[in-house]
mmCIF file of C-alpha atoms in Angstrom:
data_model
loop_
_atom_site.group_PDB
_atom_site.id
_atom_site.type_symbol
_atom_site.label_atom_id
_atom_site.label_comp_id
_atom_site.label_asym_id
_atom_site.label_seq_id
_atom_site.Cartn_x
_atom_site.Cartn_y
_atom_site.Cartn_z
ATOM 1 C CA MET A 1 -0.480 0.169 -0.084
ATOM 2 C CA SER A 2 0.951 3.455 -0.786
ATOM 3 C CA ASP A 3 1.793 5.452 2.261
ATOM 4 C CA VAL A 4 0.715 8.860 0.409
ATOM 5 C CA GLY A 5 -2.467 8.975 1.624
ATOM 6 C CA PHE A 6 -1.140 8.921 5.051
ATOM 7 C CA ARG A 7 1.819 12.201 4.828
ATOM 8 C CA THR A 8 1.558 14.204 7.843
ATOM 9 C CA ARG A 9 0.241 17.888 7.351
ATOM 10 C CA THR A 10 -0.611 20.399 9.338
ATOM 11 C CA ILE A 11 -4.345 21.279 9.623
ATOM 12 C CA VAL A 12 -5.483 24.335 11.628
ATOM 13 C CA ILE A 13 -9.115 24.146 13.559
ATOM 14 C CA ALA A 14 -10.575 27.793 13.769
ATOM 15 C CA PRO A 15 -14.075 28.185 14.299
ATOM 16 C CA ASP A 16 -15.837 30.905 15.888
ATOM 17 C CA SER A 17 -18.689 29.768 18.631
ATOM 18 C CA PHE A 18 -21.535 28.178 17.372
ATOM 19 C CA LYS A 19 -23.688 30.806 19.323
ATOM 20 C CA GLY A 20 -25.917 29.376 21.552
ATOM 21 C CA SER A 21 -24.865 25.771 21.069
ATOM 22 C CA ILE A 22 -21.211 25.058 21.716
ATOM 23 C CA THR A 23 -18.166 27.281 22.189
ATOM 24 C CA ALA A 24 -15.386 28.340 19.740
ATOM 25 C CA ALA A 25 -12.905 26.257 22.409
ATOM 26 C CA ASP A 26 -15.079 22.699 22.504
ATOM 27 C CA ALA A 27 -16.200 23.187 18.810
ATOM 28 C CA ALA A 28 -12.136 23.251 17.593
ATOM 29 C CA ALA A 29 -11.446 19.850 19.885
ATOM 30 C CA ALA A 30 -14.348 18.211 18.529
ATOM 31 C CA LEU A 31 -13.623 18.935 14.880
ATOM 32 C CA ALA A 32 -9.990 17.690 15.697
ATOM 33 C CA GLU A 33 -11.434 14.905 17.163
ATOM 34 C CA GLY A 34 -13.352 13.523 13.986
ATOM 35 C CA TRP A 35 -10.704 14.757 11.456
ATOM 36 C CA ALA A 36 -8.228 12.331 13.639
ATOM 37 C CA SER A 37 -10.100 9.692 13.275
ATOM 38 C CA ALA A 38 -9.449 9.863 9.654
ATOM 39 C CA ARG A 39 -6.244 11.192 8.907
ATOM 40 C CA PRO A 40 -4.705 10.343 12.254
ATOM 41 C CA HIS A 41 -1.043 10.987 11.316
ATOM 42 C CA ASP A 42 -1.970 15.056 10.380
ATOM 43 C CA ARG A 43 -0.920 17.294 12.987
ATOM 44 C CA ILE A 44 -3.762 19.308 14.066
ATOM 45 C CA VAL A 45 -2.822 23.151 15.986
ATOM 46 C CA LEU A 46 -6.138 24.159 17.600
ATOM 47 C CA ARG A 47 -6.667 28.447 17.329
ATOM 48 C CA PRO A 48 -10.147 28.982 18.373
ATOM 49 C CA VAL A 49 -11.554 32.573 17.038
ATOM 50 C CA ALA A 50 -13.887 35.040 17.934
ATOM 51 C CA ASP A 51 -14.879 38.520 16.855
ATOM 52 C CA GLY A 52 -14.912 40.445 19.938
ATOM 53 C CA GLY A 53 -18.517 38.567 21.017
ATOM 54 C CA GLU A 54 -19.318 35.486 22.881
ATOM 55 C CA GLY A 55 -16.756 33.132 22.782
ATOM 56 C CA THR A 56 -13.968 36.004 22.942
ATOM 57 C CA LEU A 57 -12.716 34.748 26.694
ATOM 58 C CA ASP A 58 -12.688 31.029 25.501
ATOM 59 C CA ALA A 59 -10.547 31.570 22.295
ATOM 60 C CA PHE A 60 -7.696 33.229 24.474
ATOM 61 C CA ALA A 61 -7.806 30.935 26.923
ATOM 62 C CA ALA A 62 -7.301 27.956 24.835
ATOM 63 C CA ALA A 63 -4.482 29.752 22.588
ATOM 64 C CA VAL A 64 -2.286 31.420 25.431
ATOM 65 C CA PRO A 65 -0.636 29.873 27.769
ATOM 66 C CA GLY A 66 -0.978 30.446 31.454
ATOM 67 C CA ALA A 67 -4.100 32.544 30.621
ATOM 68 C CA ARG A 68 -6.345 32.476 34.255
ATOM 69 C CA ARG A 69 -10.174 33.082 34.382
ATOM 70 C CA MET A 70 -10.757 35.527 37.242
ATOM 71 C CA PRO A 71 -14.408 34.778 38.572
ATOM 72 C CA VAL A 72 -16.693 38.046 39.734
ATOM 73 C CA THR A 73 -19.987 38.823 40.609
ATOM 74 C CA VAL A 74 -21.579 41.254 38.212
ATOM 75 C CA THR A 75 -25.039 42.735 37.759
ATOM 76 C CA GLY A 76 -26.549 41.281 34.817
ATOM 77 C CA PRO A 77 -28.642 42.614 31.897
ATOM 78 C CA ASP A 78 -31.744 42.449 33.921
ATOM 79 C CA GLY A 79 -30.558 43.920 37.077
ATOM 80 C CA GLU A 80 -29.962 40.858 39.139
ATOM 81 C CA PRO A 81 -26.275 39.164 40.180
ATOM 82 C CA ALA A 82 -24.446 37.006 37.580
ATOM 83 C CA ASP A 83 -21.527 35.117 38.061
ATOM 84 C CA ALA A 84 -19.279 35.761 35.544
ATOM 85 C CA ALA A 85 -15.184 35.995 34.913
ATOM 86 C CA TRP A 86 -12.309 37.805 32.873
ATOM 87 C CA LEU A 87 -9.255 36.495 31.718
ATOM 88 C CA LEU A 88 -5.660 37.513 33.294
ATOM 89 C CA LEU A 89 -2.883 36.722 30.336
ATOM 90 C CA PRO A 90 0.705 36.286 31.780
ATOM 91 C CA ALA A 91 2.780 39.346 32.467
ATOM 92 C CA THR A 92 5.673 39.917 29.659
ATOM 93 C CA PRO A 93 8.335 42.343 29.852
ATOM 94 C CA GLU A 94 6.300 44.489 27.776
ATOM 95 C CA GLU A 95 3.433 44.034 29.389
ATOM 96 C CA PRO A 96 4.694 43.360 33.413
ATOM 97 C CA TRP A 97 0.879 43.237 35.146
ATOM 98 C CA GLY A 98 -0.500 41.542 32.255
ATOM 99 C CA VAL A 99 -3.272 41.948 30.164
ATOM 100 C CA GLY A 100 -7.034 41.614 30.999
ATOM 101 C CA VAL A 101 -9.562 40.441 28.595
ATOM 102 C CA VAL A 102 -13.251 41.562 29.361
ATOM 103 C CA GLU A 103 -16.716 40.226 27.366
ATOM 104 C CA LEU A 104 -19.124 42.059 27.278
ATOM 105 C CA ALA A 105 -21.216 38.383 26.211
ATOM 106 C CA SER A 106 -20.997 37.050 29.017
ATOM 107 C CA THR A 107 -20.945 40.044 31.342
ATOM 108 C CA SER A 108 -23.724 41.813 29.747
ATOM 109 C CA GLY A 109 -25.180 39.413 26.803
ATOM 110 C CA ILE A 110 -27.956 38.484 25.276
ATOM 111 C CA GLU A 111 -27.799 35.060 26.202
ATOM 112 C CA LEU A 112 -27.679 35.433 29.680
ATOM 113 C CA LEU A 113 -31.575 36.543 29.474
ATOM 114 C CA GLY A 114 -32.399 33.325 28.003
ATOM 115 C CA ALA A 115 -35.646 33.525 25.742
ATOM 116 C CA ARG A 116 -36.030 36.624 27.795
ATOM 117 C CA ARG A 117 -35.905 40.127 26.198
ATOM 118 C CA LEU A 118 -35.323 43.735 28.140
ATOM 119 C CA PRO A 119 -35.627 46.306 25.490
ATOM 120 C CA TRP A 120 -35.743 49.219 28.007
ATOM 121 C CA ASP A 121 -34.224 48.022 30.810
ATOM 122 C CA ALA A 122 -31.381 45.591 29.954
ATOM 123 C CA ASP A 123 -28.232 47.453 30.001
ATOM 124 C CA THR A 124 -23.802 46.979 29.915
ATOM 125 C CA THR A 125 -23.688 47.933 34.280
ATOM 126 C CA GLY A 126 -21.934 44.101 34.494
ATOM 127 C CA PHE A 127 -19.461 44.978 31.129
ATOM 128 C CA GLY A 128 -18.436 47.788 33.140
ATOM 129 C CA GLU A 129 -18.073 46.151 36.871
ATOM 130 C CA ALA A 130 -15.597 43.567 35.300
ATOM 131 C CA ILE A 131 -13.746 46.222 33.443
ATOM 132 C CA ALA A 132 -12.964 47.688 37.152
ATOM 133 C CA ALA A 133 -12.266 44.298 38.670
ATOM 134 C CA ALA A 134 -9.343 43.712 35.819
ATOM 135 C CA LEU A 135 -8.534 47.568 36.553
ATOM 136 C CA ASP A 136 -8.320 46.872 40.240
ATOM 137 C CA HIS A 137 -6.076 43.892 39.874
ATOM 138 C CA GLY A 138 -3.774 46.139 38.258
ATOM 139 C CA VAL A 139 -3.257 45.081 34.525
ATOM 140 C CA THR A 140 -1.234 47.034 32.283
ATOM 141 C CA ARG A 141 -3.709 46.560 29.709
ATOM 142 C CA LEU A 142 -7.198 45.415 28.607
ATOM 143 C CA VAL A 143 -8.732 43.747 25.794
ATOM 144 C CA LEU A 144 -12.406 44.419 25.746
ATOM 145 C CA GLY A 145 -14.789 42.081 23.167
ATOM 146 C CA ILE A 146 -17.981 43.963 22.634
ATOM 147 C CA GLY A 147 -20.376 41.491 20.483
ATOM 148 C CA SER A 148 -23.497 39.759 21.753
ATOM 149 C CA SER A 149 -25.152 43.040 23.817
ATOM 150 C CA ALA A 150 -28.483 42.272 25.102
ATOM 151 C CA SER A 151 -29.018 46.366 26.140
ATOM 152 C CA THR A 152 -28.846 49.621 23.300
ATOM 153 C CA ASP A 153 -27.907 52.114 26.654
ATOM 154 C CA GLY A 154 -25.061 53.505 24.809
ATOM 155 C CA GLY A 155 -22.997 51.884 27.288
ATOM 156 C CA SER A 156 -24.477 54.055 29.408
ATOM 157 C CA GLY A 157 -24.385 51.705 32.489
ATOM 158 C CA LEU A 158 -20.599 50.482 31.308
ATOM 159 C CA LEU A 159 -19.655 54.161 32.005
ATOM 160 C CA THR A 160 -21.277 54.574 35.694
ATOM 161 C CA ALA A 161 -19.496 51.717 35.992
ATOM 162 C CA LEU A 162 -15.932 53.341 35.872
ATOM 163 C CA GLY A 163 -17.196 56.202 38.055
ATOM 164 C CA ALA A 164 -18.979 58.205 35.416
ATOM 165 C CA ARG A 165 -22.504 60.082 36.487
ATOM 166 C CA LEU A 166 -25.259 60.768 34.361
ATOM 167 C CA THR A 167 -27.947 62.416 35.270
ATOM 168 C CA ASP A 168 -31.807 64.230 34.316
ATOM 169 C CA ALA A 169 -32.298 67.922 34.663
ATOM 170 C CA ALA A 170 -33.219 67.286 38.007
ATOM 171 C CA GLY A 171 -29.496 66.308 38.876
ATOM 172 C CA GLU A 172 -30.674 62.685 39.505
ATOM 173 C CA ARG A 173 -29.238 59.465 37.997
ATOM 174 C CA ILE A 174 -30.859 58.539 34.889
ATOM 175 C CA ALA A 175 -32.927 55.374 34.636
ATOM 176 C CA ARG A 176 -31.320 51.851 33.593
ATOM 177 C CA GLY A 177 -30.882 51.024 30.303
ATOM 178 C CA ALA A 178 -32.695 52.517 26.977
ATOM 179 C CA ARG A 179 -35.264 53.767 29.124
ATOM 180 C CA GLY A 180 -32.950 56.813 30.792
ATOM 181 C CA LEU A 181 -31.569 57.948 27.692
ATOM 182 C CA GLY A 182 -34.434 60.656 27.069
ATOM 183 C CA ALA A 183 -33.795 62.140 30.206
ATOM 184 C CA VAL A 184 -30.290 62.286 30.261
ATOM 185 C CA ALA A 185 -29.102 66.001 30.961
ATOM 186 C CA GLU A 186 -25.997 66.207 31.989
ATOM 187 C CA ALA A 187 -22.620 63.647 31.578
ATOM 188 C CA ASP A 188 -19.869 64.499 34.818
ATOM 189 C CA LEU A 189 -17.092 62.499 33.861
ATOM 190 C CA SER A 190 -14.474 63.953 36.133
ATOM 191 C CA GLY A 191 -15.082 60.167 38.915
ATOM 192 C CA LEU A 192 -14.128 57.999 35.689
ATOM 193 C CA ARG A 193 -11.512 56.210 36.026
ATOM 194 C CA PRO A 194 -8.176 55.991 34.496
ATOM 195 C CA LEU A 195 -7.453 53.562 31.255
ATOM 196 C CA PRO A 196 -4.813 50.948 32.421
ATOM 197 C CA PRO A 197 -1.136 52.323 31.653
ATOM 198 C CA ALA A 198 -1.058 50.603 28.424
ATOM 199 C CA GLY A 199 -4.494 51.635 27.059
ATOM 200 C CA ALA A 200 -7.721 49.448 25.747
ATOM 201 C CA VAL A 201 -8.331 47.926 22.533
ATOM 202 C CA VAL A 202 -12.274 47.369 22.067
ATOM 203 C CA LEU A 203 -13.208 44.227 20.135
ATOM 204 C CA ALA A 204 -16.065 45.432 17.631
ATOM 205 C CA ASP A 205 -17.589 42.701 15.778
ATOM 206 C CA VAL A 206 -19.434 45.675 13.456
ATOM 207 C CA ALA A 207 -18.999 48.653 11.953
ATOM 208 C CA ASN A 208 -22.079 50.856 12.224
ATOM 209 C CA PRO A 209 -21.844 54.076 13.320
ATOM 210 C CA LEU A 210 -23.974 55.152 16.838
ATOM 211 C CA LEU A 211 -26.792 56.773 15.459
ATOM 212 C CA GLY A 212 -28.816 57.108 11.840
ATOM 213 C CA PRO A 213 -30.253 54.272 9.730
ATOM 214 C CA SER A 214 -27.285 52.062 10.130
ATOM 215 C CA GLY A 215 -26.968 53.258 13.679
ATOM 216 C CA ALA A 216 -27.282 50.902 16.912
ATOM 217 C CA ALA A 217 -30.772 51.790 17.082
ATOM 218 C CA ALA A 218 -32.122 50.845 13.817
ATOM 219 C CA VAL A 219 -30.241 48.132 12.710
ATOM 220 C CA PHE A 220 -29.736 45.568 15.813
ATOM 221 C CA GLY A 221 -33.122 47.243 17.948
ATOM 222 C CA PRO A 222 -35.541 44.890 16.504
ATOM 223 C CA GLN A 223 -33.357 41.662 18.075
ATOM 224 C CA LYS A 224 -33.044 43.156 21.389
ATOM 225 C CA GLY A 225 -37.081 43.671 20.923
ATOM 226 C CA PHE A 226 -38.085 47.249 20.286
ATOM 227 C CA ASP A 227 -41.166 47.790 17.113
ATOM 228 C CA PRO A 228 -40.124 50.362 14.598
ATOM 229 C CA GLN A 229 -41.779 53.106 16.993
ATOM 230 C CA GLU A 230 -39.485 52.510 19.615
ATOM 231 C CA VAL A 231 -36.182 52.290 17.809
ATOM 232 C CA ALA A 232 -36.880 56.154 16.546
ATOM 233 C CA VAL A 233 -37.448 57.207 20.063
ATOM 234 C CA VAL A 234 -34.297 55.421 21.572
ATOM 235 C CA ASP A 235 -32.255 56.476 18.328
ATOM 236 C CA GLU A 236 -33.058 59.899 19.555
ATOM 237 C CA GLY A 237 -32.312 59.126 23.052
ATOM 238 C CA LEU A 238 -28.866 57.594 21.962
ATOM 239 C CA ALA A 239 -28.250 61.035 20.061
ATOM 240 C CA ARG A 240 -28.882 63.207 23.581
ATOM 241 C CA LEU A 241 -26.669 60.859 25.325
ATOM 242 C CA ALA A 242 -24.518 62.175 22.016
ATOM 243 C CA ALA A 243 -24.292 65.096 22.835
ATOM 244 C CA LEU A 244 -23.380 65.495 25.867
ATOM 245 C CA LEU A 245 -20.494 63.217 26.079
ATOM 246 C CA PRO A 246 -16.726 63.867 23.820
ATOM 247 C CA ALA A 247 -16.635 61.347 21.216
ATOM 248 C CA ASP A 248 -17.523 61.324 17.499
ATOM 249 C CA PRO A 249 -21.103 58.966 17.205
ATOM 250 C CA SER A 250 -19.732 58.131 13.485
ATOM 251 C CA THR A 251 -16.999 56.686 14.500
ATOM 252 C CA PRO A 252 -16.746 53.318 12.620
ATOM 253 C CA GLY A 253 -18.032 50.898 15.591
ATOM 254 C CA ALA A 254 -19.466 53.116 17.733
ATOM 255 C CA GLY A 255 -23.103 51.533 17.472
ATOM 256 C CA ALA A 256 -21.827 47.790 18.598
ATOM 257 C CA ALA A 257 -23.620 46.658 21.438
ATOM 258 C CA GLY A 258 -26.147 49.233 21.466
ATOM 259 C CA GLY A 259 -23.684 51.535 21.543
ATOM 260 C CA ALA A 260 -21.130 50.384 24.017
ATOM 261 C CA GLY A 261 -18.262 51.069 21.233
ATOM 262 C CA PHE A 262 -19.073 54.494 22.022
ATOM 263 C CA ALA A 263 -18.697 54.830 25.157
ATOM 264 C CA LEU A 264 -15.324 53.086 24.806
ATOM 265 C CA THR A 265 -14.279 55.977 22.783
ATOM 266 C CA VAL A 266 -15.790 58.508 25.298
ATOM 267 C CA TRP A 267 -13.683 56.095 27.682
ATOM 268 C CA GLY A 268 -10.510 56.591 25.359
ATOM 269 C CA ALA A 269 -10.052 53.109 23.920
ATOM 270 C CA ARG A 270 -9.600 52.344 20.716
ATOM 271 C CA LEU A 271 -11.872 50.159 18.391
ATOM 272 C CA VAL A 272 -10.884 47.734 15.947
ATOM 273 C CA PRO A 273 -12.015 45.055 14.082
ATOM 274 C CA GLY A 274 -12.440 42.097 16.373
ATOM 275 C CA ALA A 275 -11.802 39.339 14.229
ATOM 276 C CA SER A 276 -8.780 40.504 12.651
ATOM 277 C CA ALA A 277 -7.513 41.152 16.641
ATOM 278 C CA VAL A 278 -8.441 38.492 18.225
ATOM 279 C CA ALA A 279 -6.843 36.544 14.850
ATOM 280 C CA GLU A 280 -3.584 38.360 15.565
ATOM 281 C CA LEU A 281 -3.596 37.984 19.028
ATOM 282 C CA VAL A 282 -4.417 34.043 19.205
ATOM 283 C CA GLY A 283 -1.295 33.715 16.460
ATOM 284 C CA LEU A 284 -3.188 32.219 13.973
ATOM 285 C CA PRO A 285 -0.879 34.102 10.975
ATOM 286 C CA ALA A 286 2.095 32.268 12.540
ATOM 287 C CA ALA A 287 -0.069 28.823 12.797
ATOM 288 C CA LEU A 288 -1.795 29.258 9.237
ATOM 289 C CA ALA A 289 2.264 29.502 7.801
ATOM 290 C CA ASP A 290 2.687 25.525 7.666
ATOM 291 C CA ALA A 291 -0.602 24.989 7.415
ATOM 292 C CA ALA A 292 -2.292 22.789 4.160
ATOM 293 C CA VAL A 293 -6.133 23.267 5.453
ATOM 294 C CA VAL A 294 -7.584 25.761 7.761
ATOM 295 C CA VAL A 295 -10.706 25.107 9.760
ATOM 296 C CA THR A 296 -13.212 28.139 10.343
ATOM 297 C CA GLY A 297 -16.966 28.074 11.097
ATOM 298 C CA GLU A 298 -20.018 29.503 13.213
ATOM 299 C CA GLY A 299 -23.301 28.633 14.052
ATOM 300 C CA SER A 300 -25.114 30.508 10.847
ATOM 301 C CA PHE A 301 -22.695 31.762 7.765
ATOM 302 C CA ASP A 302 -25.151 34.333 5.836
ATOM 303 C CA ALA A 303 -24.694 37.170 3.901
ATOM 304 C CA GLN A 304 -23.723 39.120 7.096
ATOM 305 C CA SER A 305 -20.743 37.093 7.378
ATOM 306 C CA ALA A 306 -18.644 38.890 5.008
ATOM 307 C CA SER A 307 -18.411 41.683 6.943
ATOM 308 C CA GLY A 308 -16.046 41.213 9.944
ATOM 309 C CA LYS A 309 -16.835 38.043 10.846
ATOM 310 C CA ALA A 310 -14.369 35.342 12.174
ATOM 311 C CA PRO A 311 -14.468 32.833 9.016
ATOM 312 C CA ALA A 312 -14.513 35.173 6.380
ATOM 313 C CA HIS A 313 -11.498 36.720 7.786
ATOM 314 C CA VAL A 314 -9.695 33.479 8.859
ATOM 315 C CA ALA A 315 -10.360 32.367 4.669
ATOM 316 C CA ALA A 316 -9.187 35.967 3.822
ATOM 317 C CA LEU A 317 -6.129 35.267 6.453
ATOM 318 C CA ALA A 318 -5.105 31.740 4.278
ATOM 319 C CA ALA A 319 -6.241 33.203 0.737
ATOM 320 C CA ARG A 320 -2.766 35.195 0.829
ATOM 321 C CA ILE A 321 -0.987 32.151 1.971
ATOM 322 C CA GLY A 322 -2.235 29.903 -0.458
ATOM 323 C CA VAL A 323 -3.758 27.585 2.153
ATOM 324 C CA ARG A 324 -7.221 25.804 1.619
ATOM 325 C CA ALA A 325 -9.892 26.931 3.832
ATOM 326 C CA VAL A 326 -12.846 25.017 4.806
ATOM 327 C CA LEU A 327 -16.218 26.068 6.568
ATOM 328 C CA VAL A 328 -18.189 24.446 9.157
ATOM 329 C CA ALA A 329 -21.580 26.055 9.853
ATOM 330 C CA GLY A 330 -24.337 25.253 12.405
ATOM 331 C CA ARG A 331 -26.445 26.426 8.535
ATOM 332 C CA ILE A 332 -25.093 27.884 5.537
ATOM 333 C CA ASP A 333 -27.691 31.008 3.884
ATOM 334 C CA ALA A 334 -28.104 29.971 0.492
ATOM 335 C CA ALA A 335 -27.454 33.185 -0.765
ATOM 336 C CA SER A 336 -24.205 33.311 1.045
ATOM 337 C CA ASP A 337 -21.090 33.783 -0.793
ATOM 338 C CA VAL A 338 -19.144 30.567 0.093
ATOM 339 C CA SER A 339 -16.328 31.293 -3.032
ATOM 340 C CA GLY A 340 -13.393 31.900 -0.981
ATOM 341 C CA PHE A 341 -14.216 27.942 0.788
ATOM 342 C CA ALA A 342 -12.279 25.095 -0.889
ATOM 343 C CA ALA A 343 -15.225 22.944 0.606
ATOM 344 C CA THR A 344 -18.656 23.337 3.082
ATOM 345 C CA VAL A 345 -20.638 21.422 5.764
ATOM 346 C CA SER A 346 -23.553 22.342 7.070
ATOM 347 C CA LEU A 347 -24.672 20.461 10.653
ATOM 348 C CA THR A 348 -27.949 20.609 10.067
ATOM 349 C CA GLU A 349 -27.684 19.216 6.478
ATOM 350 C CA LEU A 350 -25.447 16.451 8.461
ATOM 351 C CA ALA A 351 -27.880 16.264 11.316
ATOM 352 C CA GLY A 352 -30.848 15.977 9.036
ATOM 353 C CA SER A 353 -32.844 19.349 10.842
ATOM 354 C CA THR A 354 -31.780 22.226 12.690
ATOM 355 C CA ASP A 355 -32.945 20.887 15.967
ATOM 356 C CA ALA A 356 -30.937 17.356 15.758
ATOM 357 C CA ALA A 357 -27.396 19.999 15.196
ATOM 358 C CA LEU A 358 -28.791 21.944 18.323
ATOM 359 C CA ALA A 359 -29.481 19.134 20.120
ATOM 360 C CA GLU A 360 -25.722 17.249 19.879
ATOM 361 C CA PRO A 361 -23.493 19.846 18.592
ATOM 362 C CA ALA A 362 -20.178 18.025 19.574
ATOM 363 C CA ARG A 363 -21.668 14.808 17.538
ATOM 364 C CA TRP A 364 -21.854 16.678 14.253
ATOM 365 C CA LEU A 365 -18.710 18.459 14.007
ATOM 366 C CA ARG A 366 -16.882 15.140 15.183
ATOM 367 C CA ALA A 367 -18.135 14.274 11.658
ATOM 368 C CA ALA A 368 -17.963 17.046 9.818
ATOM 369 C CA GLY A 369 -13.995 16.677 11.314
ATOM 370 C CA ALA A 370 -14.404 13.165 9.228
ATOM 371 C CA SER A 371 -15.922 13.888 6.776
ATOM 372 C CA LEU A 372 -13.344 16.967 5.668
ATOM 373 C CA ALA A 373 -11.005 14.948 6.764
ATOM 374 C CA ARG A 374 -11.528 11.913 4.081
ATOM 375 C CA ARG A 375 -12.550 14.605 1.102
ATOM 376 C CA LEU A 376 -9.465 16.508 1.512
#
């Protein structure tokens, strides 16, 4: 028998999370297990990725040796206590007190509400509290992921948690969430905590501005639970808040996470495209240098996936150096452009239905990994 079929190749497994189903790290492990069952001689490198949303913490934890989860109790998006964590990356000569990674999804994210939607009252206080915990620890720098938000509060909750005071015409603190935006009359930032010594970078998964037809309320408000009339009211409230704060609401990414991106620029943080920043930080480009194939994926690949989402960025990185990229997704929309991938697998088609794929994501990811290994 020829041994050509058993030559050792390097296979990089770099999926995002399959939102609401399985984390990026667990998805990567399942794909790797399936691939290894079909081609045990291949060298498999795990580099789970993220775009700033759900799974960002897991991607860093899987890729950075010595990363430690730091438990913290925060105020969840519903105003109730929630157990969360931020991630401490090890100290280096350049960053002697380490880097803190804080994820909005796990502190103020929409997944924390389950099937509920609290469009008027959900806020980003918990995210701000987790940032404050990392500052209290003394980190040199912060990396902040801001996808998967439950709220459209313009980041008012996180600013308040960091020491800002937002009040109405009577000098009283405004209500939580979008509900308070229409009454905000004054913003006192004198008590706002300083950035860490090396600053903060914000991983945004979208480039929308804060206001207008492509802003936070208009584009993302409906998924938070606002009807068209309410969207207009919230946009007016966001404009009212923006007029009081020293930042540009038209900045790309200011509308991310219900305006949390805007609030973080007020604080002095720098917005960057999440998928490319995470890929660099977890060492994906270096891993691809020796790869024959990279496997990426996410829960739903659709027409929006090409706009800053992780799988499209992985495919673009791979194309630049001639590495074949393949896509595994929970579902693949027929209208999406998959021309950048050498092969695709839909877990829904593999399992026979969406419900079956969602019930056992690891099983079907293993099956997808094995199928791709045999085909490629």
